[in-house]
PDB file of C-alpha atoms in Angstrom:
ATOM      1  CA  UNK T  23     -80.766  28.920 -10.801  1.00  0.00           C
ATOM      2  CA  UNK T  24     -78.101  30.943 -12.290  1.00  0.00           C
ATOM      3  CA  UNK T  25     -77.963  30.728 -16.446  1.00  0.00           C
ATOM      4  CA  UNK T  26     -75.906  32.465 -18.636  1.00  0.00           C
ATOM      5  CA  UNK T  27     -76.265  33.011 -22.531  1.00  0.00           C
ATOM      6  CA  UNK T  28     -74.504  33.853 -24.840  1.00  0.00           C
ATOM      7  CA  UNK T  29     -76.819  33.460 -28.339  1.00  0.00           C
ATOM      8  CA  UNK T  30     -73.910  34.147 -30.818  1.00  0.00           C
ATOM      9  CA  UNK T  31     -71.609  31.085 -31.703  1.00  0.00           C
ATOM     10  CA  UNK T  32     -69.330  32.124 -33.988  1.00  0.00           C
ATOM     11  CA  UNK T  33     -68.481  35.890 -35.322  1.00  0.00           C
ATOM     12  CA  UNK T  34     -66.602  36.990 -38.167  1.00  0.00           C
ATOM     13  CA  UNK T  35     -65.418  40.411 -38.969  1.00  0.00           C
ATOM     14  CA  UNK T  36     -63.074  42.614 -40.856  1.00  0.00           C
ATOM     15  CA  UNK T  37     -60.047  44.812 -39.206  1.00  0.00           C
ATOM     16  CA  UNK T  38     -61.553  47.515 -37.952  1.00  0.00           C
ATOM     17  CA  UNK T  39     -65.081  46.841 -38.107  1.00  0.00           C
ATOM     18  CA  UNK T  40     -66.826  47.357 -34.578  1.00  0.00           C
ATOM     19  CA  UNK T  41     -67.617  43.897 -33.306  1.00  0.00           C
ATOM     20  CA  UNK T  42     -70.704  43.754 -29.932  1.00  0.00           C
ATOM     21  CA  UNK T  43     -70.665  40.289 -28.203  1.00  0.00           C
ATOM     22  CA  UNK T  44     -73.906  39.824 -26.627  1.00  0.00           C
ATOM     23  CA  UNK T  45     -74.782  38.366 -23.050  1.00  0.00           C
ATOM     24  CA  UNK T  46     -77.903  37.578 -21.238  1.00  0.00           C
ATOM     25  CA  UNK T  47     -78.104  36.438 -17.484  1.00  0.00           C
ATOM     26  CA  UNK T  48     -80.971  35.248 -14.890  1.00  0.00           C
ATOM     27  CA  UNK T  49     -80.574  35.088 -11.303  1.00  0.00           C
ATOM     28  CA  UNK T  50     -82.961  35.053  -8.384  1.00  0.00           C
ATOM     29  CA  UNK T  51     -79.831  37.188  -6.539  1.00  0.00           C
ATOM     30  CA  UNK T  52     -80.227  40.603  -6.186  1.00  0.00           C
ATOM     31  CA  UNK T  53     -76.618  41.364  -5.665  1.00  0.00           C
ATOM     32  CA  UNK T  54     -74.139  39.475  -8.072  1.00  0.00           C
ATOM     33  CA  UNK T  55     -71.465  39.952 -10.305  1.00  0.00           C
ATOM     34  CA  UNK T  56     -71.081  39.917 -14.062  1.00  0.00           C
ATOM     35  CA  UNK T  57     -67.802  39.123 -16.191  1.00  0.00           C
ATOM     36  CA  UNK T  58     -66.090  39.205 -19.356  1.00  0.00           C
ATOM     37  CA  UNK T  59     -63.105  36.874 -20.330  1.00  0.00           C
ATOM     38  CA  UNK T  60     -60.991  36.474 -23.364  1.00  0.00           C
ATOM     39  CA  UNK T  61     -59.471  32.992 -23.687  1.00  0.00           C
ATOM     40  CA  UNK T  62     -56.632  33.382 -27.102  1.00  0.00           C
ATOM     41  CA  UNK T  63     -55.901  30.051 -28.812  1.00  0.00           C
ATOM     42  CA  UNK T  64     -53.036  29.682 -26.271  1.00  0.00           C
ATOM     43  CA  UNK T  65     -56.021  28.891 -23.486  1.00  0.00           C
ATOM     44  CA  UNK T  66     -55.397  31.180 -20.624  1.00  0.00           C
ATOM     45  CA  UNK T  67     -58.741  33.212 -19.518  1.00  0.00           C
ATOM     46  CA  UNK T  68     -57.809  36.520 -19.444  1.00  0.00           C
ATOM     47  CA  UNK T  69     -60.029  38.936 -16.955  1.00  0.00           C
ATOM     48  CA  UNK T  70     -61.558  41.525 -19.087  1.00  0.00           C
ATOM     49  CA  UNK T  71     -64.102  43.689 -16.668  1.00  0.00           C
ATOM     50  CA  UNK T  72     -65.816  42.580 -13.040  1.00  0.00           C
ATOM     51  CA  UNK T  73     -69.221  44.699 -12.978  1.00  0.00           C
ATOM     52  CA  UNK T  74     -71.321  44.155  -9.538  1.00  0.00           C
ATOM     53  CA  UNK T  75     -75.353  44.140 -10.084  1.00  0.00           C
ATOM     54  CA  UNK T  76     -75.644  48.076  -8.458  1.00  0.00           C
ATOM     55  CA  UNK T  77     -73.343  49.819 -11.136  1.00  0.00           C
ATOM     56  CA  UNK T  78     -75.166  50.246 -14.318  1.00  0.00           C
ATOM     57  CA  UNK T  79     -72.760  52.607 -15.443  1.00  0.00           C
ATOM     58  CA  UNK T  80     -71.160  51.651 -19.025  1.00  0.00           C
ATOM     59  CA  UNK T  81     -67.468  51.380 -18.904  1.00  0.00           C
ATOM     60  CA  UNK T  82     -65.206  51.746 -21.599  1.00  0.00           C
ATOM     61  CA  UNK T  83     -61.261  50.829 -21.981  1.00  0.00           C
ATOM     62  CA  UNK T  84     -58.831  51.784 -24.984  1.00  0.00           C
ATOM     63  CA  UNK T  85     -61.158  50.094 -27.246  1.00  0.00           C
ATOM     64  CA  UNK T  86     -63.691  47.881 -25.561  1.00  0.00           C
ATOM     65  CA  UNK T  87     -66.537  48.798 -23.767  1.00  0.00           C
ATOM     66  CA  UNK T  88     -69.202  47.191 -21.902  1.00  0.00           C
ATOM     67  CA  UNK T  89     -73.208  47.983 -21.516  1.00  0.00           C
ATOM     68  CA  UNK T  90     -75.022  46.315 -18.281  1.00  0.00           C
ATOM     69  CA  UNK T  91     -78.515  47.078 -18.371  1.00  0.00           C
ATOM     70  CA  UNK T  92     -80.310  45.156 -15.380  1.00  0.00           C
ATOM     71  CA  UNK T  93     -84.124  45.721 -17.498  1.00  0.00           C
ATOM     72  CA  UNK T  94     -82.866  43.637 -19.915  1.00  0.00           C
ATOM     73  CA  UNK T  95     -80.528  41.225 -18.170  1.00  0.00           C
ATOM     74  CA  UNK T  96     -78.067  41.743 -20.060  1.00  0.00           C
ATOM     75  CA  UNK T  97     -74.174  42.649 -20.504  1.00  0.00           C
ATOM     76  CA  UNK T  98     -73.024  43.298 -23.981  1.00  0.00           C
ATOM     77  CA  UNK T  99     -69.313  43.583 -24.696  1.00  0.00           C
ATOM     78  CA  UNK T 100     -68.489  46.077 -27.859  1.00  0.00           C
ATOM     79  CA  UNK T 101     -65.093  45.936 -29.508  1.00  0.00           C
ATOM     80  CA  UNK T 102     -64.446  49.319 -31.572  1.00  0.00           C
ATOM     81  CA  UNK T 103     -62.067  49.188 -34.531  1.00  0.00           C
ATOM     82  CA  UNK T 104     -61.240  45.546 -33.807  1.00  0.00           C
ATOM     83  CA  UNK T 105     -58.002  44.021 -34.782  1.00  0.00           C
ATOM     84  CA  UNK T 106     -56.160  40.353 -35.200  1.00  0.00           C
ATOM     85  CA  UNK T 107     -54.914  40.118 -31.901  1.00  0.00           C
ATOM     86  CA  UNK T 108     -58.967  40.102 -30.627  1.00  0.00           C
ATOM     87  CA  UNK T 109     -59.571  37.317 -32.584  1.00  0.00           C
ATOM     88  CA  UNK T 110     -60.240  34.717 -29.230  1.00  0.00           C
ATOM     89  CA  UNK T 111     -63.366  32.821 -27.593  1.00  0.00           C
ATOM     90  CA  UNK T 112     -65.042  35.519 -25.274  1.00  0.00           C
ATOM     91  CA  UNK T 113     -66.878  34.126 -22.220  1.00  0.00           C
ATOM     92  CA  UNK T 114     -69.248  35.940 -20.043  1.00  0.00           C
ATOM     93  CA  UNK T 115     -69.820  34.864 -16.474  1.00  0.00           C
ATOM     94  CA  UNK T 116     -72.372  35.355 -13.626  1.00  0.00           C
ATOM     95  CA  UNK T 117     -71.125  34.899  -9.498  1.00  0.00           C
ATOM     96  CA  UNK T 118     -72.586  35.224  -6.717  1.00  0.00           C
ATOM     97  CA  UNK T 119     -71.519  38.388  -4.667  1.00  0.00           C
ATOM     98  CA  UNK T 120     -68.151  37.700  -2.184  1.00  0.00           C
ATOM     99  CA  UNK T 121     -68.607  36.406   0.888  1.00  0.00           C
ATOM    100  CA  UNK T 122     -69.044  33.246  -0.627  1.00  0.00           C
ATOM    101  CA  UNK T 123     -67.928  30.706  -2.969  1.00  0.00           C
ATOM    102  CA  UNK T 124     -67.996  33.334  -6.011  1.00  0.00           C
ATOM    103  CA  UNK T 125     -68.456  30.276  -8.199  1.00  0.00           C
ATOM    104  CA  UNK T 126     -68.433  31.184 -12.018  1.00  0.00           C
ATOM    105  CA  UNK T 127     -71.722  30.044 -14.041  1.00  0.00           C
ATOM    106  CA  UNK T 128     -70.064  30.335 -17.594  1.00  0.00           C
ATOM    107  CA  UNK T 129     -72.185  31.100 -20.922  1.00  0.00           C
ATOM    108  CA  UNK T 130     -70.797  29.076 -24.174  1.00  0.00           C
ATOM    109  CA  UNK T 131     -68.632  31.377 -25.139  1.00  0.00           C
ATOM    110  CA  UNK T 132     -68.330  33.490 -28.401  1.00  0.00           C
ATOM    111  CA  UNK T 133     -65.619  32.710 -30.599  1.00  0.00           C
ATOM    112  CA  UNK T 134     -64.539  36.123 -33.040  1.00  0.00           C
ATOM    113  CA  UNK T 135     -62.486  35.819 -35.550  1.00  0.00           C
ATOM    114  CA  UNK T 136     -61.229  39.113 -37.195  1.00  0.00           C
ATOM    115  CA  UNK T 137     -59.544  38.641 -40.676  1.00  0.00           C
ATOM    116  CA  UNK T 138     -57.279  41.143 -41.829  1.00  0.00           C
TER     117      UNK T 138
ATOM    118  CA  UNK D  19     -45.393  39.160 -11.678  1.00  0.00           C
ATOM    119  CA  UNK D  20     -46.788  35.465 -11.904  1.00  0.00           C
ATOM    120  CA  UNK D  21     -49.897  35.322  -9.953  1.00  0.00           C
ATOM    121  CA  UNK D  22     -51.585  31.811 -10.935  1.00  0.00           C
ATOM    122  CA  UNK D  23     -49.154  29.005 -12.142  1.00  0.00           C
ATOM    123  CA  UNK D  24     -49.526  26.085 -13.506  1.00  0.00           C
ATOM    124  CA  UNK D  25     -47.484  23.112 -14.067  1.00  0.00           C
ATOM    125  CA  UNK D  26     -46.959  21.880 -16.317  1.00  0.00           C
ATOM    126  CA  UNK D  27     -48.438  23.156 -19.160  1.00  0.00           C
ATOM    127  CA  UNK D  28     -48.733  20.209 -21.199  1.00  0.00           C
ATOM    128  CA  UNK D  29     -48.959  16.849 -19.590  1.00  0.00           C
ATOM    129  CA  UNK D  30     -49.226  13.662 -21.409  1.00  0.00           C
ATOM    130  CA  UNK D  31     -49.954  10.336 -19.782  1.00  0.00           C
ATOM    131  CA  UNK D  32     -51.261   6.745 -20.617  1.00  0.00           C
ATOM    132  CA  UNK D  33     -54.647   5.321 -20.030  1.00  0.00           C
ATOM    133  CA  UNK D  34     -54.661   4.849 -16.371  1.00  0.00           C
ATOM    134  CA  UNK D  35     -51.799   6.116 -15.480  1.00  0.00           C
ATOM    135  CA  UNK D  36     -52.552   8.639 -12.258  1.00  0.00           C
ATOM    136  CA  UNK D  37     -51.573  11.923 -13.013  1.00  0.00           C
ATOM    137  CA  UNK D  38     -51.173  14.837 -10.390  1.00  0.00           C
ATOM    138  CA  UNK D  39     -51.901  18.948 -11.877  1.00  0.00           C
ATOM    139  CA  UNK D  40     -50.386  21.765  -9.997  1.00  0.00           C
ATOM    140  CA  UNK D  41     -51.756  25.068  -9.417  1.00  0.00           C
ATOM    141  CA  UNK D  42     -49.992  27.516  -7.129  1.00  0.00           C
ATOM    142  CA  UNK D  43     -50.675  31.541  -6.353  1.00  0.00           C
ATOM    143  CA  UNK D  44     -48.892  34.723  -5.511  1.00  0.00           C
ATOM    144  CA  UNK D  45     -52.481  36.630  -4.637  1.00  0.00           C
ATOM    145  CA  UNK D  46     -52.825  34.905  -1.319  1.00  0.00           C
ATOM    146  CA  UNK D  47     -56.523  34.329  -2.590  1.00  0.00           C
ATOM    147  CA  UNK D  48     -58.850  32.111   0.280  1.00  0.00           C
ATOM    148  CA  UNK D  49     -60.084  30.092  -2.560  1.00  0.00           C
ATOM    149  CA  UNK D  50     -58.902  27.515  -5.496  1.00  0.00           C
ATOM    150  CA  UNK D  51     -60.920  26.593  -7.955  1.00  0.00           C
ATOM    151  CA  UNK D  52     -60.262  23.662 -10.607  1.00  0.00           C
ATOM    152  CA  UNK D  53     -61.917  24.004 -13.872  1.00  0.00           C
ATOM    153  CA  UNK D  54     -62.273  21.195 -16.932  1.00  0.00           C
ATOM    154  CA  UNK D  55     -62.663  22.619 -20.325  1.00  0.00           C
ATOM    155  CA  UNK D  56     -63.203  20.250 -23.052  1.00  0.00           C
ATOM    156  CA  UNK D  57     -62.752  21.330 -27.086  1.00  0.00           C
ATOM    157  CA  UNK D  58     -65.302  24.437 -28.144  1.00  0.00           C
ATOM    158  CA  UNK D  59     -66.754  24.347 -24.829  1.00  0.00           C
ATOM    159  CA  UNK D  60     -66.998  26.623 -21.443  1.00  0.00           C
ATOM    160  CA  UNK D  61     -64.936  25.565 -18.277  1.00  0.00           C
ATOM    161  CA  UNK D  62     -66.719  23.463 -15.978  1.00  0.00           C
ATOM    162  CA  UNK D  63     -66.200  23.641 -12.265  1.00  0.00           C
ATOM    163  CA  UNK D  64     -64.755  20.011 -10.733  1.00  0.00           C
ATOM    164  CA  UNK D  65     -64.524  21.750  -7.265  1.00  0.00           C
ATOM    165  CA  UNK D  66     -63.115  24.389  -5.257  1.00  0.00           C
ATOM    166  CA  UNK D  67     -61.361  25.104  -1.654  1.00  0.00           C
ATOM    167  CA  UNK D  68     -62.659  27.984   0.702  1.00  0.00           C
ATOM    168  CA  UNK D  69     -59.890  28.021   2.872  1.00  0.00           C
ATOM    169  CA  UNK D  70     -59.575  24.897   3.877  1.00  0.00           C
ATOM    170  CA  UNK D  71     -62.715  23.628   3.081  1.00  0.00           C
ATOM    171  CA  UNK D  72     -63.299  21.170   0.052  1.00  0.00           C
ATOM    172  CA  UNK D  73     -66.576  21.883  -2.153  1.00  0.00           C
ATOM    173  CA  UNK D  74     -67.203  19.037  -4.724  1.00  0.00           C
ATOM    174  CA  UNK D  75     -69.421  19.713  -7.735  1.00  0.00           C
ATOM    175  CA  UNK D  76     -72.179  17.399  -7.655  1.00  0.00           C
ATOM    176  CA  UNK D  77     -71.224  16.090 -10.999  1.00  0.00           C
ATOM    177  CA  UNK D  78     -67.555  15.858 -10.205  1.00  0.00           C
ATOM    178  CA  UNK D  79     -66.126  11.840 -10.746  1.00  0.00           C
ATOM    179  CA  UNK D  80     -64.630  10.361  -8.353  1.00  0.00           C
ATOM    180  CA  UNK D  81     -61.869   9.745 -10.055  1.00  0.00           C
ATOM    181  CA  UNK D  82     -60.955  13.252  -9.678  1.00  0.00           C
ATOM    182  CA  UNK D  83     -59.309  14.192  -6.283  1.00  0.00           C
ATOM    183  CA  UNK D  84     -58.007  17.643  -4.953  1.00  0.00           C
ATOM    184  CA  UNK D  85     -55.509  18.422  -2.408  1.00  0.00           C
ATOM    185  CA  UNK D  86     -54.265  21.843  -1.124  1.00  0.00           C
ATOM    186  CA  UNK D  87     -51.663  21.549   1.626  1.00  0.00           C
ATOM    187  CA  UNK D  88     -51.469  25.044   2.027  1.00  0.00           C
ATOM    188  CA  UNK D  89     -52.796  28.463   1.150  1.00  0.00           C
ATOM    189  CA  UNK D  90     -50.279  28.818  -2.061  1.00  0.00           C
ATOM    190  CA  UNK D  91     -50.505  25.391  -3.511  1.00  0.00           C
ATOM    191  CA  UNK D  92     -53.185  23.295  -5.149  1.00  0.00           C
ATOM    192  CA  UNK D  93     -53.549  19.745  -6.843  1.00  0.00           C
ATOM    193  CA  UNK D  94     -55.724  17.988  -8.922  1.00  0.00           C
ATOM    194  CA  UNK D  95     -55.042  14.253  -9.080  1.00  0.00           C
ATOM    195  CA  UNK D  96     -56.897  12.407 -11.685  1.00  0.00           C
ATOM    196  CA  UNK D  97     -56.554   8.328 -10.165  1.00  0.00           C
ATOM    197  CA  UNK D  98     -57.280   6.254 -13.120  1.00  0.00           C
ATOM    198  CA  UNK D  99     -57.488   8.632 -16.874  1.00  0.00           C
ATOM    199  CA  UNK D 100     -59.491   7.917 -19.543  1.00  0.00           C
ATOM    200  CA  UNK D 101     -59.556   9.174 -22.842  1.00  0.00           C
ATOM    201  CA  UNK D 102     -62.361  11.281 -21.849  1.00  0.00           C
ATOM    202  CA  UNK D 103     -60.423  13.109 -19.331  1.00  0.00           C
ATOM    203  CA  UNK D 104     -58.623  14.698 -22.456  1.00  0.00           C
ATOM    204  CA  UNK D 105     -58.494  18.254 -21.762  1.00  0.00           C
ATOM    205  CA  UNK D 106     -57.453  21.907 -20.541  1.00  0.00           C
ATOM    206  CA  UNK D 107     -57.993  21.869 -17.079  1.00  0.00           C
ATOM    207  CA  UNK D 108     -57.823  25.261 -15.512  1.00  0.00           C
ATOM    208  CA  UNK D 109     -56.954  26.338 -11.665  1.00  0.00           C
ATOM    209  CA  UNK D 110     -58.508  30.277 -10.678  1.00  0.00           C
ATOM    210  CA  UNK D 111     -58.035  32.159  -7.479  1.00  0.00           C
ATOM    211  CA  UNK D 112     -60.313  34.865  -6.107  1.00  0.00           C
ATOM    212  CA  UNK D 113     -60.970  36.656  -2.713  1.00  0.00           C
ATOM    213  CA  UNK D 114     -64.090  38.783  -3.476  1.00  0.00           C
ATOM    214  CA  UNK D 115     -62.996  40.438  -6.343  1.00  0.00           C
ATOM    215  CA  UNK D 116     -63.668  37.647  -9.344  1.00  0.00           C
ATOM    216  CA  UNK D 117     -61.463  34.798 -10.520  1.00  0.00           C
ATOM    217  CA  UNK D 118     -58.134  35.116 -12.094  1.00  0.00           C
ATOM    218  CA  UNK D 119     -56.886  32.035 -14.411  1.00  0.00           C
ATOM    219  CA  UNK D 120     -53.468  30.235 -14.586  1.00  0.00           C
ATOM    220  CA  UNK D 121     -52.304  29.294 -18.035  1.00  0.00           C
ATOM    221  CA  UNK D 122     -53.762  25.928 -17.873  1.00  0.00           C
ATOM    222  CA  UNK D 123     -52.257  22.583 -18.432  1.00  0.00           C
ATOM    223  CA  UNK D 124     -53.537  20.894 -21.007  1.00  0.00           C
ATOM    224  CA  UNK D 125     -53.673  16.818 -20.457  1.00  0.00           C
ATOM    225  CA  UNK D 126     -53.103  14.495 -23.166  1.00  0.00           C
ATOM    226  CA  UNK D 127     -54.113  11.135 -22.363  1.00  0.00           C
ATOM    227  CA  UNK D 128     -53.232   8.221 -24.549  1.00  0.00           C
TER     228      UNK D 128
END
């Protein structure tokens, strides 16, 4: 069975300080995908990244930046310099590769708050 | 530029009182997915359409019904509310590149 986990509840930071959301996954698949969302206090889930189980190569955008390592399970998010407007509930989710349903297997989410 | 909508994006209704959720797309995405997400907690899958197919969670009530009369539009009809059907329910859209979210209605039931 798919499981997603996301060990950190609640984070608090300062402006600016560099902020890592952690993620750990299981899956019996050997080809999947792995995702970051932001969900603001207005609700919507905004995509953040799509990274398939064959590209282990870190990715970084403006400011955030994601590690997959598949030895460890995991897919940590890393927010440098963070700001108020990152302050949200970040969820990481596990699918099974297209072709199928792609259902999303949620963690519990990570809410960060960044005070100014 | 809207891709997933959702109306409306509050909805309040009385215990009992059937309520219909809408959910349409731009993305021409094969499948619609409607989500439940309670207060501090992650979205949870009622069901989803491949194509025209219907997929029921296993978990799913059966007071929650889905229709999608075509590939743009979806709906989630809820027959009979409770006050435990309080929540931000969610519709998502993907065609083998991950889900993408509407706004979300959130349902008030009283």
């Amino acid at each position: 069975a798919q499981k997603v986990t996301q060990a950190q509840t609640e984070i608090s930071v300062v402006e600016k300080e560099d902020v890592t959301l952690d993620c750990v996954y299981e899956t019996r698949d050997t080809t999947y995908y792995l995702f970051w969302y932001k969900q603001p206090p207005s609700g919507e889930l905004v995509f953040l990244i799509r990274r398939n189980s064959f590209d282990e190569q870190n990715e970084i955008s403006g400011r955030y930046s994601w590690n997959f390592q598949k030895s460890t399970s995991s897919f940590n998010f890393t927010i440098t310099a963070s700001q108020v407007v990152d302050s949200a509930v970040y969820f990481c989710a596990l699918s099974e590769a297209p072709g199928g349903s792609e259902k999303l297997v949620f963690g519990k989410g990570t809410k960060l708050t960044v005070n100014p | 530029d809207a891709m997933v909508i959702q109306n409306p994006r509050y909805q309040v209704t009385q215990f009992g009182k059937p309520v219909t959720l809408s959910c349409s797309q731009t993305l021409n995405h094969n499948v619609m997915y409607w989500y439940q997400q309670k207060s501090s907690q992650a979205p949870k899958l009622l069901f989803h359409y491949y194509d025209k197919d219907f997929n029921n969670e296993a978990d799913t009530p059966d007071n929650f019904q889905s229709r999608r009369p075509n590939t743009s539009f979806c709906f989630l009809d809820i027959r009979s509310p409770g006050l435990g059907d309080a929540a931000m329910y969610l519709c998502a859209t993907s065609r083998g590149r991950g889900q993408f979210f509407g706004p979300g209605t959130r349902l008030t039931v009283l």
